[in-house]
Amino acid sequence: MRSLLLLPATLLASTLQGGTAFAPLAGVSATSVKSNENVDLGNFLKTNDAGDKTMLVLGTYAADFNAVEYAQRLRYYMPELQKRGISKFGIVLNCEADAALKLVDLVDLPCDTSDGEVTLMIDPTGQAGRKFGVGTGWRSDDEEMSPYLKLFGMLFGLGAWATLPAVIGGYIGNPFTAQPWIEDAMAVGIRKKRWPDNGLELNDSGDVVVNKFQELPVVGEWKRRPLELATLRLQNMIDISIKNWKELAPKDDALKAGVLTQLGGCVVFDSTKDAVVFEWKDPGICAVANFENILEKVPVYGTSKDPSTSCNGCINIRGAQYAARFGFPSKIVLINGRPNASVLCELQNAAATASPGETFNSLLLKKVKNVISDPICSRGSMVKRVIAFPKSKPRPFENALQNAFQTIPRRTTS
C-alpha cells in the first residue's frame, strides 16, 4: 500500500524533471572549463535553443584510452551528427581544468574554450559518471587494493569484460564495419609529430594522400584494416598518455574516488520528445561507443527513417530527381527516398511512406488507412500517393503538392 501511495509522487517528480530517462542526471553538476561555473547536466541535456538534440559524453580521466578515443571520435563525427539535428555537444572529463585543456589540444577537439562547438566540462572525482551509471571497474569497493593494481586487472577483462575483445579487434580489423575516424585521428597525431608516423602519408597541407593500411594484400580492402586501430592506440599511449602523464594523470583525491578504473559513456537526448535517442555505457577499456551506430540510430533530418517525423501525406516521384524549386515555404525540402525515387515533404511534418495500406498518424492524431496509389499524374511515370484526412478541411500543403505535380485530389476512408 505504501508503494502505491508513493507512485503518484514518483511520477510527478519525474514529470517535473522532464521525464524518467535522465532522472540519474537531474541535479548532477559538472564545472565548465570556460566559465568555471557549475552546469546542471540534466538541464544541459533538456535545454537546446539551437536545435532539438543534445549529445553528452561522460568521459574518464584525461590520460585514459577511453577519454582520448571519445574526443577523437567526437571530433571526426561532429559534422555528421549535426546533420542529424544534434546541435549541442558536451564532454565531461574526470580531471582538473588544465588536464582537460591539454587533452583537447592534443586531439584538436574544437571546444568552447577556443570558440569551438563542444562545451568542455570537468568532474574530477567522477560523480556525474557514477550517477549516470557507468561501470566502476574491478573491485571498486576495495579501499585497500592499489588503484593501479585494479587497473592492471581490468586490462585482462576483470570488471571490464569487453576490454580484451576491443583491444584484439584493433589488431585483427573488421571487414564489415568502417571506422573512418581512425585515419583522421592518426593524421592529427602525425601532424603533431606523434609516433608511429608511418601509417599515413600527408601532403604539405596535412591532408592524407596515402593510407598504407589500404595497401596490405587482401585485407587492405576491408572496411577497417588489421593493425590500423592498434597503431592509433599505440600512438595515443606513447605520445598522449605516457608522454603527458604528469599533466593528464588524476590527482590523489580523484584516485581515492576511483576514477582510475571508472569507465565512461555517452547519451543523445531529444528535447522535443523528452526522450533518449541513444545511450551507451562502456563495458571495458577501449570499448567506447561506436559512433557509426549513433548515425544509424539518428537518421538525417527528413528521411523516411527519421522517427521524429509525423506522416501527413507524401508524393513519390519515380525515375526522376526534382529540386525544391516550386516556391514552397522554406521548411519544404526534397529528400532521397527509395532507390530511383525522391520524396518531396515538409521537414518534421511529413514523412515518406513505404507502401500502400499502411496506417499513419497525422499531426491531428487521426488514423487513416487504405492509401490511394494510382498512376494518374500527367508527367510520365510519376505516381501520386496522397493521404487525405476525413472531417478535415483542405490542407494548403497537400494542395501545393497536387498543383505542383498536376495530380488529382483523392480521398481515403478511415
mmCIF file of C-alpha atoms in Angstrom:
data_model
loop_
_atom_site.group_PDB
_atom_site.id
_atom_site.type_symbol
_atom_site.label_atom_id
_atom_site.label_comp_id
_atom_site.label_asym_id
_atom_site.label_seq_id
_atom_site.Cartn_x
_atom_site.Cartn_y
_atom_site.Cartn_z
ATOM 1 C CA MET A 1 0.000 0.000 0.000
ATOM 2 C CA ARG A 2 2.844 2.359 0.877
ATOM 3 C CA SER A 3 4.426 1.805 -2.546
ATOM 4 C CA LEU A 4 1.116 2.615 -4.240
ATOM 5 C CA LEU A 5 0.916 5.878 -2.338
ATOM 6 C CA LEU A 6 4.447 6.766 -3.374
ATOM 7 C CA LEU A 7 3.823 6.061 -7.064
ATOM 8 C CA PRO A 8 1.952 9.308 -7.899
ATOM 9 C CA ALA A 9 4.658 11.350 -6.185
ATOM 10 C CA THR A 10 7.353 9.499 -8.146
ATOM 11 C CA LEU A 11 5.569 10.123 -11.431
ATOM 12 C CA LEU A 12 5.120 13.800 -10.567
ATOM 13 C CA ALA A 13 8.798 14.163 -9.732
ATOM 14 C CA SER A 14 9.753 12.502 -12.996
ATOM 15 C CA THR A 15 7.482 14.843 -14.915
ATOM 16 C CA LEU A 16 8.951 17.902 -13.250
ATOM 17 C CA GLN A 17 12.417 16.662 -14.142
ATOM 18 C CA GLY A 18 11.453 16.342 -17.800
ATOM 19 C CA GLY A 19 10.939 12.575 -17.963
ATOM 20 C CA THR A 20 12.301 9.461 -16.289
ATOM 21 C CA ALA A 21 15.065 8.759 -18.810
ATOM 22 C CA PHE A 22 17.590 11.038 -17.144
ATOM 23 C CA ALA A 23 16.478 11.067 -13.554
ATOM 24 C CA PRO A 24 20.038 9.986 -12.532
ATOM 25 C CA LEU A 25 21.446 13.198 -14.036
ATOM 26 C CA ALA A 26 18.847 15.560 -12.584
ATOM 27 C CA GLY A 27 20.649 17.971 -10.297
ATOM 28 C CA VAL A 28 24.068 16.492 -11.131
ATOM 29 C CA SER A 29 26.624 19.154 -11.998
ATOM 30 C CA ALA A 30 29.970 19.449 -13.731
ATOM 31 C CA THR A 31 32.165 22.528 -13.975
ATOM 32 C CA SER A 32 32.530 24.488 -17.191
ATOM 33 C CA VAL A 33 36.205 24.929 -18.015
ATOM 34 C CA LYS A 34 35.446 28.172 -19.869
ATOM 35 C CA SER A 35 33.363 29.929 -17.211
ATOM 36 C CA ASN A 36 34.310 27.935 -14.072
ATOM 37 C CA GLU A 37 30.585 27.762 -13.312
ATOM 38 C CA ASN A 38 28.568 24.691 -12.399
ATOM 39 C CA VAL A 39 26.496 23.212 -15.208
ATOM 40 C CA ASP A 40 23.427 21.144 -14.343
ATOM 41 C CA LEU A 41 23.789 18.185 -16.705
ATOM 42 C CA GLY A 42 20.080 17.411 -16.618
ATOM 43 C CA ASN A 43 19.275 20.918 -17.828
ATOM 44 C CA PHE A 44 22.170 20.787 -20.284
ATOM 45 C CA LEU A 45 20.544 17.796 -21.985
ATOM 46 C CA LYS A 46 16.989 19.135 -21.922
ATOM 47 C CA THR A 47 17.665 22.729 -22.964
ATOM 48 C CA ASN A 48 18.755 23.372 -26.532
ATOM 49 C CA ASP A 49 17.983 26.709 -28.147
ATOM 50 C CA ALA A 50 19.815 25.885 -31.379
ATOM 51 C CA GLY A 51 18.059 22.608 -32.211
ATOM 52 C CA ASP A 52 16.346 19.602 -30.742
ATOM 53 C CA LYS A 53 19.064 17.055 -29.873
ATOM 54 C CA THR A 54 21.970 17.227 -27.452
ATOM 55 C CA MET A 55 24.905 14.846 -27.084
ATOM 56 C CA LEU A 56 26.768 14.472 -23.810
ATOM 57 C CA VAL A 57 29.914 12.374 -23.404
ATOM 58 C CA LEU A 58 30.718 11.297 -19.858
ATOM 59 C CA GLY A 59 34.411 10.654 -20.227
ATOM 60 C CA THR A 60 37.111 9.243 -17.981
ATOM 61 C CA TYR A 61 40.378 10.756 -16.681
ATOM 62 C CA ALA A 62 42.340 12.686 -19.289
ATOM 63 C CA ALA A 63 45.134 10.151 -19.885
ATOM 64 C CA ASP A 64 42.761 7.218 -20.300
ATOM 65 C CA PHE A 65 42.279 5.364 -23.588
ATOM 66 C CA ASN A 66 38.520 5.866 -23.412
ATOM 67 C CA ALA A 67 38.693 9.622 -22.878
ATOM 68 C CA VAL A 68 41.168 10.024 -25.733
ATOM 69 C CA GLU A 69 39.074 7.950 -28.140
ATOM 70 C CA TYR A 70 35.829 9.704 -27.229
ATOM 71 C CA ALA A 71 37.467 13.045 -28.009
ATOM 72 C CA GLN A 72 38.905 11.741 -31.290
ATOM 73 C CA ARG A 73 35.626 10.206 -32.425
ATOM 74 C CA LEU A 74 33.604 13.267 -31.473
ATOM 75 C CA ARG A 75 35.989 15.482 -33.447
ATOM 76 C CA TYR A 76 35.517 13.418 -36.611
ATOM 77 C CA TYR A 77 31.787 12.684 -36.408
ATOM 78 C CA MET A 78 30.523 16.089 -35.316
ATOM 79 C CA PRO A 79 29.598 17.289 -38.836
ATOM 80 C CA GLU A 80 27.552 14.133 -39.487
ATOM 81 C CA LEU A 81 25.900 14.377 -36.091
ATOM 82 C CA GLN A 82 24.946 17.987 -36.806
ATOM 83 C CA LYS A 83 23.209 16.872 -39.999
ATOM 84 C CA ARG A 84 21.023 14.736 -37.754
ATOM 85 C CA GLY A 85 19.874 17.640 -35.635
ATOM 86 C CA ILE A 86 22.414 17.183 -32.837
ATOM 87 C CA SER A 87 23.321 20.823 -32.438
ATOM 88 C CA LYS A 88 24.660 20.850 -28.885
ATOM 89 C CA PHE A 89 27.655 18.860 -27.643
ATOM 90 C CA GLY A 90 29.268 18.455 -24.267
ATOM 91 C CA ILE A 91 32.089 16.358 -22.854
ATOM 92 C CA VAL A 92 32.805 15.800 -19.172
ATOM 93 C CA LEU A 93 36.314 14.674 -18.187
ATOM 94 C CA ASN A 94 37.305 13.345 -14.767
ATOM 95 C CA CYS A 95 40.257 15.669 -14.321
ATOM 96 C CA GLU A 96 41.292 19.199 -13.497
ATOM 97 C CA ALA A 97 40.838 22.077 -15.949
ATOM 98 C CA ASP A 98 44.487 22.151 -17.054
ATOM 99 C CA ALA A 99 44.415 18.448 -17.917
ATOM 100 C CA ALA A 100 41.169 18.838 -19.880
ATOM 101 C CA LEU A 101 42.603 21.717 -21.895
ATOM 102 C CA LYS A 102 45.760 19.717 -22.591
ATOM 103 C CA LEU A 103 43.834 16.696 -23.881
ATOM 104 C CA VAL A 104 41.514 18.596 -26.224
ATOM 105 C CA ASP A 105 44.532 20.443 -27.607
ATOM 106 C CA LEU A 106 46.349 17.147 -28.246
ATOM 107 C CA VAL A 107 43.439 15.734 -30.251
ATOM 108 C CA ASP A 108 42.282 19.012 -31.844
ATOM 109 C CA LEU A 109 38.767 18.815 -30.412
ATOM 110 C CA PRO A 110 37.021 22.179 -31.039
ATOM 111 C CA CYS A 111 35.720 23.233 -27.616
ATOM 112 C CA ASP A 112 34.078 26.387 -26.321
ATOM 113 C CA THR A 113 37.331 27.335 -24.611
ATOM 114 C CA SER A 114 38.656 28.187 -28.087
ATOM 115 C CA ASP A 115 35.382 29.242 -29.768
ATOM 116 C CA GLY A 116 34.552 25.648 -30.743
ATOM 117 C CA GLU A 117 31.232 23.795 -30.638
ATOM 118 C CA VAL A 118 31.835 21.399 -27.725
ATOM 119 C CA THR A 119 31.160 22.501 -24.164
ATOM 120 C CA LEU A 120 34.167 21.312 -22.156
ATOM 121 C CA MET A 121 33.381 20.365 -18.543
ATOM 122 C CA ILE A 122 35.241 18.678 -15.714
ATOM 123 C CA ASP A 123 34.208 16.447 -12.844
ATOM 124 C CA PRO A 124 37.483 15.487 -11.114
ATOM 125 C CA THR A 125 36.002 12.810 -8.848
ATOM 126 C CA GLY A 126 33.724 11.252 -11.489
ATOM 127 C CA GLN A 127 30.466 11.757 -9.606
ATOM 128 C CA ALA A 128 28.455 12.563 -12.741
ATOM 129 C CA GLY A 129 29.516 9.377 -14.489
ATOM 130 C CA ARG A 130 28.624 7.249 -11.490
ATOM 131 C CA LYS A 131 25.213 8.918 -11.247
ATOM 132 C CA PHE A 132 24.696 8.172 -14.920
ATOM 133 C CA GLY A 133 25.536 4.535 -14.188
ATOM 134 C CA VAL A 134 28.891 3.955 -15.859
ATOM 135 C CA GLY A 135 30.978 0.964 -14.848
ATOM 136 C CA THR A 136 33.313 1.492 -11.904
ATOM 137 C CA GLY A 137 35.722 -1.306 -12.771
ATOM 138 C CA TRP A 138 37.248 -4.177 -10.849
ATOM 139 C CA ARG A 139 36.942 -4.263 -7.048
ATOM 140 C CA SER A 140 35.749 -0.672 -6.920
ATOM 141 C CA ASP A 141 34.708 -1.068 -3.266
ATOM 142 C CA ASP A 142 38.103 -2.377 -2.163
ATOM 143 C CA GLU A 143 39.806 0.586 -0.486
ATOM 144 C CA GLU A 144 42.917 -1.410 0.449
ATOM 145 C CA MET A 145 43.958 -2.528 -3.043
ATOM 146 C CA SER A 146 46.052 -0.149 -5.132
ATOM 147 C CA PRO A 147 44.012 1.502 -7.903
ATOM 148 C CA TYR A 148 46.858 0.753 -10.306
ATOM 149 C CA LEU A 149 46.624 -2.953 -9.496
ATOM 150 C CA LYS A 150 42.882 -2.776 -10.142
ATOM 151 C CA LEU A 151 43.567 -1.123 -13.493
ATOM 152 C CA PHE A 152 46.063 -3.853 -14.371
ATOM 153 C CA GLY A 153 43.417 -6.488 -13.694
ATOM 154 C CA MET A 154 40.944 -4.646 -15.908
ATOM 155 C CA LEU A 155 43.373 -4.866 -18.824
ATOM 156 C CA PHE A 156 42.713 -8.624 -18.721
ATOM 157 C CA GLY A 157 38.959 -8.183 -18.524
ATOM 158 C CA LEU A 158 38.389 -8.229 -14.763
ATOM 159 C CA GLY A 159 35.418 -5.987 -14.076
ATOM 160 C CA ALA A 160 35.512 -4.894 -17.704
ATOM 161 C CA TRP A 161 34.577 -7.892 -19.843
ATOM 162 C CA ALA A 162 34.802 -6.094 -23.214
ATOM 163 C CA THR A 163 38.393 -4.922 -22.816
ATOM 164 C CA LEU A 164 40.095 -7.889 -24.488
ATOM 165 C CA PRO A 165 37.644 -8.084 -27.442
ATOM 166 C CA ALA A 166 38.060 -4.335 -28.018
ATOM 167 C CA VAL A 167 41.858 -4.495 -27.877
ATOM 168 C CA ILE A 168 42.136 -7.627 -30.024
ATOM 169 C CA GLY A 169 39.717 -6.130 -32.541
ATOM 170 C CA GLY A 170 42.162 -3.289 -33.048
ATOM 171 C CA TYR A 171 44.719 -5.789 -34.311
ATOM 172 C CA ILE A 172 42.593 -8.082 -36.472
ATOM 173 C CA GLY A 173 40.404 -5.385 -38.055
ATOM 174 C CA ASN A 174 36.857 -5.749 -39.342
ATOM 175 C CA PRO A 175 35.872 -6.411 -42.973
ATOM 176 C CA PHE A 176 32.275 -5.250 -42.467
ATOM 177 C CA THR A 177 32.165 -2.077 -40.353
ATOM 178 C CA ALA A 178 34.097 1.052 -41.345
ATOM 179 C CA GLN A 179 35.666 3.344 -38.749
ATOM 180 C CA PRO A 180 36.851 6.360 -40.761
ATOM 181 C CA TRP A 181 37.624 8.352 -37.621
ATOM 182 C CA ILE A 182 40.807 6.275 -37.163
ATOM 183 C CA GLU A 183 42.515 7.785 -40.195
ATOM 184 C CA ASP A 184 41.518 11.294 -39.117
ATOM 185 C CA ALA A 185 42.841 10.807 -35.571
ATOM 186 C CA MET A 186 46.068 9.261 -36.822
ATOM 187 C CA ALA A 187 46.579 12.169 -39.227
ATOM 188 C CA VAL A 188 46.156 14.627 -36.343
ATOM 189 C CA GLY A 189 48.812 12.685 -34.435
ATOM 190 C CA ILE A 190 51.239 12.728 -37.359
ATOM 191 C CA ARG A 191 50.746 16.469 -37.836
ATOM 192 C CA LYS A 192 51.610 16.865 -34.151
ATOM 193 C CA LYS A 193 54.764 14.720 -34.580
ATOM 194 C CA ARG A 194 53.477 11.687 -32.714
ATOM 195 C CA TRP A 195 54.867 8.193 -33.289
ATOM 196 C CA PRO A 196 54.199 5.794 -35.059
ATOM 197 C CA ASP A 197 54.046 8.135 -38.024
ATOM 198 C CA ASN A 198 54.485 5.765 -40.968
ATOM 199 C CA GLY A 199 50.895 4.557 -41.364
ATOM 200 C CA LEU A 200 49.837 7.555 -43.467
ATOM 201 C CA GLU A 201 51.433 9.890 -45.951
ATOM 202 C CA LEU A 202 50.373 13.538 -45.738
ATOM 203 C CA ASN A 203 50.852 16.351 -48.213
ATOM 204 C CA ASP A 204 52.187 19.792 -47.337
ATOM 205 C CA SER A 205 48.696 20.862 -46.263
ATOM 206 C CA GLY A 206 48.439 17.971 -43.804
ATOM 207 C CA ASP A 207 45.839 16.050 -45.803
ATOM 208 C CA VAL A 208 46.065 12.271 -46.176
ATOM 209 C CA VAL A 209 47.260 11.207 -49.627
ATOM 210 C CA VAL A 210 48.183 7.575 -48.890
ATOM 211 C CA ASN A 211 46.870 5.169 -46.262
ATOM 212 C CA LYS A 212 49.490 2.408 -46.003
ATOM 213 C CA PHE A 213 46.985 0.044 -44.395
ATOM 214 C CA GLN A 214 44.949 0.085 -47.604
ATOM 215 C CA GLU A 215 47.975 -1.301 -49.416
ATOM 216 C CA LEU A 216 48.026 -4.509 -47.367
ATOM 217 C CA PRO A 217 47.314 -7.560 -49.571
ATOM 218 C CA VAL A 218 43.703 -8.773 -49.445
ATOM 219 C CA VAL A 219 42.833 -7.191 -46.073
ATOM 220 C CA GLY A 220 43.669 -3.712 -47.381
ATOM 221 C CA GLU A 221 40.186 -3.685 -48.902
ATOM 222 C CA TRP A 222 38.494 -4.291 -45.552
ATOM 223 C CA LYS A 223 36.313 -1.578 -44.030
ATOM 224 C CA ARG A 224 38.688 -1.444 -41.064
ATOM 225 C CA ARG A 225 42.110 -2.794 -41.861
ATOM 226 C CA PRO A 226 44.112 -5.003 -39.454
ATOM 227 C CA LEU A 227 46.583 -3.134 -37.213
ATOM 228 C CA GLU A 228 45.106 0.253 -38.146
ATOM 229 C CA LEU A 229 43.287 0.907 -34.872
ATOM 230 C CA ALA A 230 46.068 -0.797 -32.895
ATOM 231 C CA THR A 231 48.587 1.598 -34.445
ATOM 232 C CA LEU A 232 46.479 4.603 -33.463
ATOM 233 C CA ARG A 233 46.174 3.285 -29.913
ATOM 234 C CA LEU A 234 49.949 2.844 -29.755
ATOM 235 C CA GLN A 235 50.299 6.453 -30.892
ATOM 236 C CA ASN A 236 47.806 7.537 -28.225
ATOM 237 C CA MET A 237 49.508 5.535 -25.490
ATOM 238 C CA ILE A 238 53.083 6.652 -26.200
ATOM 239 C CA ASP A 239 52.677 10.285 -27.172
ATOM 240 C CA ILE A 240 49.494 11.258 -25.341
ATOM 241 C CA SER A 241 49.101 9.187 -22.184
ATOM 242 C CA ILE A 242 52.695 8.326 -21.253
ATOM 243 C CA LYS A 243 54.476 11.406 -22.573
ATOM 244 C CA ASN A 244 51.992 13.739 -20.869
ATOM 245 C CA TRP A 245 51.235 11.613 -17.804
ATOM 246 C CA LYS A 246 52.184 14.260 -15.237
ATOM 247 C CA GLU A 247 49.793 16.766 -16.801
ATOM 248 C CA LEU A 248 46.947 14.331 -17.525
ATOM 249 C CA ALA A 249 47.061 11.921 -14.546
ATOM 250 C CA PRO A 250 44.313 12.046 -11.887
ATOM 251 C CA LYS A 251 45.084 13.753 -8.586
ATOM 252 C CA ASP A 252 45.141 11.948 -5.242
ATOM 253 C CA ASP A 253 41.527 12.843 -4.385
ATOM 254 C CA ALA A 254 40.413 11.526 -7.757
ATOM 255 C CA LEU A 255 42.361 8.295 -7.249
ATOM 256 C CA LYS A 256 40.632 7.786 -3.905
ATOM 257 C CA ALA A 257 37.273 8.366 -5.622
ATOM 258 C CA GLY A 258 38.060 5.566 -8.074
ATOM 259 C CA VAL A 259 38.381 7.461 -11.358
ATOM 260 C CA LEU A 260 41.403 5.395 -12.465
ATOM 261 C CA THR A 261 39.156 2.389 -13.046
ATOM 262 C CA GLN A 262 35.905 4.206 -13.813
ATOM 263 C CA LEU A 263 34.592 3.788 -17.343
ATOM 264 C CA GLY A 264 32.655 6.268 -19.460
ATOM 265 C CA GLY A 265 29.547 6.569 -21.594
ATOM 266 C CA CYS A 266 27.500 8.907 -23.728
ATOM 267 C CA VAL A 267 23.907 9.864 -24.397
ATOM 268 C CA VAL A 268 21.934 11.645 -27.118
ATOM 269 C CA PHE A 269 18.760 13.330 -25.893
ATOM 270 C CA ASP A 270 15.858 14.701 -27.973
ATOM 271 C CA SER A 271 14.399 17.677 -26.111
ATOM 272 C CA THR A 272 11.334 17.870 -28.377
ATOM 273 C CA LYS A 273 10.311 14.368 -27.331
ATOM 274 C CA ASP A 274 11.867 14.398 -23.880
ATOM 275 C CA ALA A 275 13.389 11.059 -24.756
ATOM 276 C CA VAL A 276 16.685 9.245 -25.135
ATOM 277 C CA VAL A 277 17.737 8.678 -28.733
ATOM 278 C CA PHE A 278 20.981 6.835 -27.970
ATOM 279 C CA GLU A 279 22.640 5.718 -24.753
ATOM 280 C CA TRP A 280 25.881 3.856 -24.115
ATOM 281 C CA LYS A 281 27.909 2.799 -21.096
ATOM 282 C CA ASP A 282 31.393 1.473 -21.765
ATOM 283 C CA PRO A 283 31.706 -2.256 -20.934
ATOM 284 C CA GLY A 284 35.507 -2.129 -20.920
ATOM 285 C CA ILE A 285 38.700 -0.249 -21.643
ATOM 286 C CA CYS A 286 38.803 0.840 -25.320
ATOM 287 C CA ALA A 287 35.162 -0.270 -25.624
ATOM 288 C CA VAL A 288 33.659 3.179 -26.159
ATOM 289 C CA ALA A 289 30.513 3.964 -28.127
ATOM 290 C CA ASN A 290 30.575 3.167 -31.844
ATOM 291 C CA PHE A 291 29.587 6.463 -33.454
ATOM 292 C CA GLU A 292 28.563 4.640 -36.637
ATOM 293 C CA ASN A 293 25.761 3.126 -34.541
ATOM 294 C CA ILE A 294 24.740 6.615 -33.445
ATOM 295 C CA LEU A 295 24.480 7.685 -37.097
ATOM 296 C CA GLU A 296 22.194 4.714 -37.782
ATOM 297 C CA LYS A 297 20.108 5.449 -34.714
ATOM 298 C CA VAL A 298 19.704 9.142 -35.540
ATOM 299 C CA PRO A 299 18.954 9.469 -39.290
ATOM 300 C CA VAL A 300 19.482 12.598 -41.328
ATOM 301 C CA TYR A 301 16.558 15.032 -40.996
ATOM 302 C CA GLY A 302 13.612 14.491 -43.280
ATOM 303 C CA THR A 303 14.351 10.955 -44.402
ATOM 304 C CA SER A 304 11.698 8.263 -44.269
ATOM 305 C CA LYS A 305 13.657 6.601 -41.446
ATOM 306 C CA ASP A 306 13.530 9.685 -39.278
ATOM 307 C CA PRO A 307 11.422 8.649 -36.259
ATOM 308 C CA SER A 308 10.738 12.284 -35.348
ATOM 309 C CA THR A 309 8.636 12.902 -38.441
ATOM 310 C CA SER A 310 4.859 12.576 -38.446
ATOM 311 C CA CYS A 311 3.085 11.456 -41.578
ATOM 312 C CA ASN A 312 0.532 13.793 -43.128
ATOM 313 C CA GLY A 313 0.859 12.825 -46.766
ATOM 314 C CA CYS A 314 3.525 12.434 -49.377
ATOM 315 C CA ILE A 315 4.167 12.024 -53.067
ATOM 316 C CA ASN A 316 6.685 9.625 -54.582
ATOM 317 C CA ILE A 317 8.242 10.711 -57.865
ATOM 318 C CA ARG A 318 9.754 7.675 -59.537
ATOM 319 C CA GLY A 319 12.500 7.793 -62.108
ATOM 320 C CA ALA A 320 13.334 11.468 -61.657
ATOM 321 C CA GLN A 321 15.138 13.788 -59.265
ATOM 322 C CA TYR A 322 13.397 17.143 -58.659
ATOM 323 C CA ALA A 323 14.848 20.192 -56.965
ATOM 324 C CA ALA A 324 12.800 22.060 -54.390
ATOM 325 C CA ARG A 325 12.156 24.969 -56.760
ATOM 326 C CA PHE A 326 8.400 25.372 -56.597
ATOM 327 C CA GLY A 327 8.289 28.374 -54.291
ATOM 328 C CA PHE A 328 7.131 26.397 -51.262
ATOM 329 C CA PRO A 329 7.805 27.565 -47.703
ATOM 330 C CA SER A 330 11.405 27.169 -46.581
ATOM 331 C CA LYS A 331 10.630 24.113 -44.462
ATOM 332 C CA ILE A 332 9.654 22.080 -47.507
ATOM 333 C CA VAL A 333 12.629 20.108 -48.753
ATOM 334 C CA LEU A 334 13.481 17.401 -51.265
ATOM 335 C CA ILE A 335 14.955 14.244 -49.813
ATOM 336 C CA ASN A 336 16.096 10.912 -51.177
ATOM 337 C CA GLY A 337 13.629 8.070 -50.848
ATOM 338 C CA ARG A 338 13.948 4.510 -52.129
ATOM 339 C CA PRO A 339 16.429 3.789 -54.944
ATOM 340 C CA ASN A 340 15.466 5.715 -58.079
ATOM 341 C CA ALA A 341 12.922 7.759 -56.170
ATOM 342 C CA SER A 342 12.606 11.036 -54.344
ATOM 343 C CA VAL A 343 10.102 12.362 -51.867
ATOM 344 C CA LEU A 344 9.027 15.965 -51.529
ATOM 345 C CA CYS A 345 7.902 16.540 -47.971
ATOM 346 C CA GLU A 346 7.716 19.088 -45.218
ATOM 347 C CA LEU A 347 10.564 18.746 -42.774
ATOM 348 C CA GLN A 348 9.428 17.143 -39.497
ATOM 349 C CA ASN A 349 5.800 17.384 -40.577
ATOM 350 C CA ALA A 350 5.575 14.911 -43.430
ATOM 351 C CA ALA A 351 7.421 11.626 -43.758
ATOM 352 C CA ALA A 352 7.933 9.312 -46.704
ATOM 353 C CA THR A 353 5.727 6.233 -46.736
ATOM 354 C CA ALA A 354 6.900 2.818 -47.796
ATOM 355 C CA SER A 355 3.826 1.191 -49.301
ATOM 356 C CA PRO A 356 0.036 1.497 -49.679
ATOM 357 C CA GLY A 357 -2.195 0.092 -46.995
ATOM 358 C CA GLU A 358 -0.018 1.313 -44.132
ATOM 359 C CA THR A 359 -1.594 3.019 -41.121
ATOM 360 C CA PHE A 360 -0.446 6.582 -40.480
ATOM 361 C CA ASN A 361 -0.820 9.041 -37.624
ATOM 362 C CA SER A 362 -1.380 12.586 -38.800
ATOM 363 C CA LEU A 363 -0.439 15.756 -36.999
ATOM 364 C CA LEU A 364 -4.080 15.877 -35.908
ATOM 365 C CA LEU A 365 -3.706 12.380 -34.452
ATOM 366 C CA LYS A 366 -6.236 10.940 -36.913
ATOM 367 C CA LYS A 367 -5.634 7.454 -38.252
ATOM 368 C CA VAL A 368 -6.008 6.947 -41.969
ATOM 369 C CA LYS A 369 -5.899 3.664 -43.851
ATOM 370 C CA ASN A 370 -6.172 2.445 -47.428
ATOM 371 C CA VAL A 371 -3.819 4.858 -49.087
ATOM 372 C CA ILE A 372 -4.748 5.588 -52.724
ATOM 373 C CA SER A 373 -1.826 4.952 -55.047
ATOM 374 C CA ASP A 374 -2.771 5.442 -58.709
ATOM 375 C CA PRO A 375 -0.579 6.388 -61.692
ATOM 376 C CA ILE A 376 -2.704 9.433 -62.506
ATOM 377 C CA CYS A 377 -0.030 12.116 -62.802
ATOM 378 C CA SER A 378 0.327 13.867 -66.124
ATOM 379 C CA ARG A 379 4.115 13.689 -66.147
ATOM 380 C CA GLY A 380 5.161 10.268 -67.370
ATOM 381 C CA SER A 381 5.692 7.577 -64.780
ATOM 382 C CA MET A 382 5.264 9.668 -61.659
ATOM 383 C CA VAL A 383 2.972 8.125 -59.076
ATOM 384 C CA LYS A 384 0.822 10.134 -56.702
ATOM 385 C CA ARG A 385 0.373 8.854 -53.179
ATOM 386 C CA VAL A 386 -1.671 11.276 -51.104
ATOM 387 C CA ILE A 387 -3.248 10.766 -47.707
ATOM 388 C CA ALA A 388 -6.474 12.674 -47.099
ATOM 389 C CA PHE A 389 -7.896 13.217 -43.630
ATOM 390 C CA PRO A 390 -11.626 12.627 -43.039
ATOM 391 C CA LYS A 391 -13.565 15.500 -41.498
ATOM 392 C CA SER A 392 -10.745 17.926 -42.149
ATOM 393 C CA LYS A 393 -10.653 20.978 -44.380
ATOM 394 C CA PRO A 394 -8.415 21.084 -47.466
ATOM 395 C CA ARG A 395 -4.786 21.372 -46.401
ATOM 396 C CA PRO A 396 -2.651 24.014 -48.185
ATOM 397 C CA PHE A 397 0.365 21.732 -48.068
ATOM 398 C CA GLU A 398 -1.437 18.906 -49.873
ATOM 399 C CA ASN A 399 -2.912 21.332 -52.397
ATOM 400 C CA ALA A 400 0.531 22.731 -53.136
ATOM 401 C CA LEU A 401 1.846 19.258 -53.826
ATOM 402 C CA GLN A 402 -1.105 18.403 -56.027
ATOM 403 C CA ASN A 403 -0.780 21.614 -58.015
ATOM 404 C CA ALA A 404 2.965 21.258 -58.432
ATOM 405 C CA PHE A 405 2.722 17.760 -59.807
ATOM 406 C CA GLN A 406 -0.684 18.129 -61.508
ATOM 407 C CA THR A 407 -2.265 15.361 -59.506
ATOM 408 C CA ILE A 408 -5.944 14.755 -58.922
ATOM 409 C CA PRO A 409 -7.111 15.072 -55.294
ATOM 410 C CA ARG A 410 -8.255 11.769 -53.876
ATOM 411 C CA ARG A 411 -9.676 10.784 -50.538
ATOM 412 C CA THR A 412 -9.433 7.664 -48.452
ATOM 413 C CA THR A 413 -11.646 6.042 -45.873
ATOM 414 C CA SER A 414 -10.665 5.615 -42.279
#
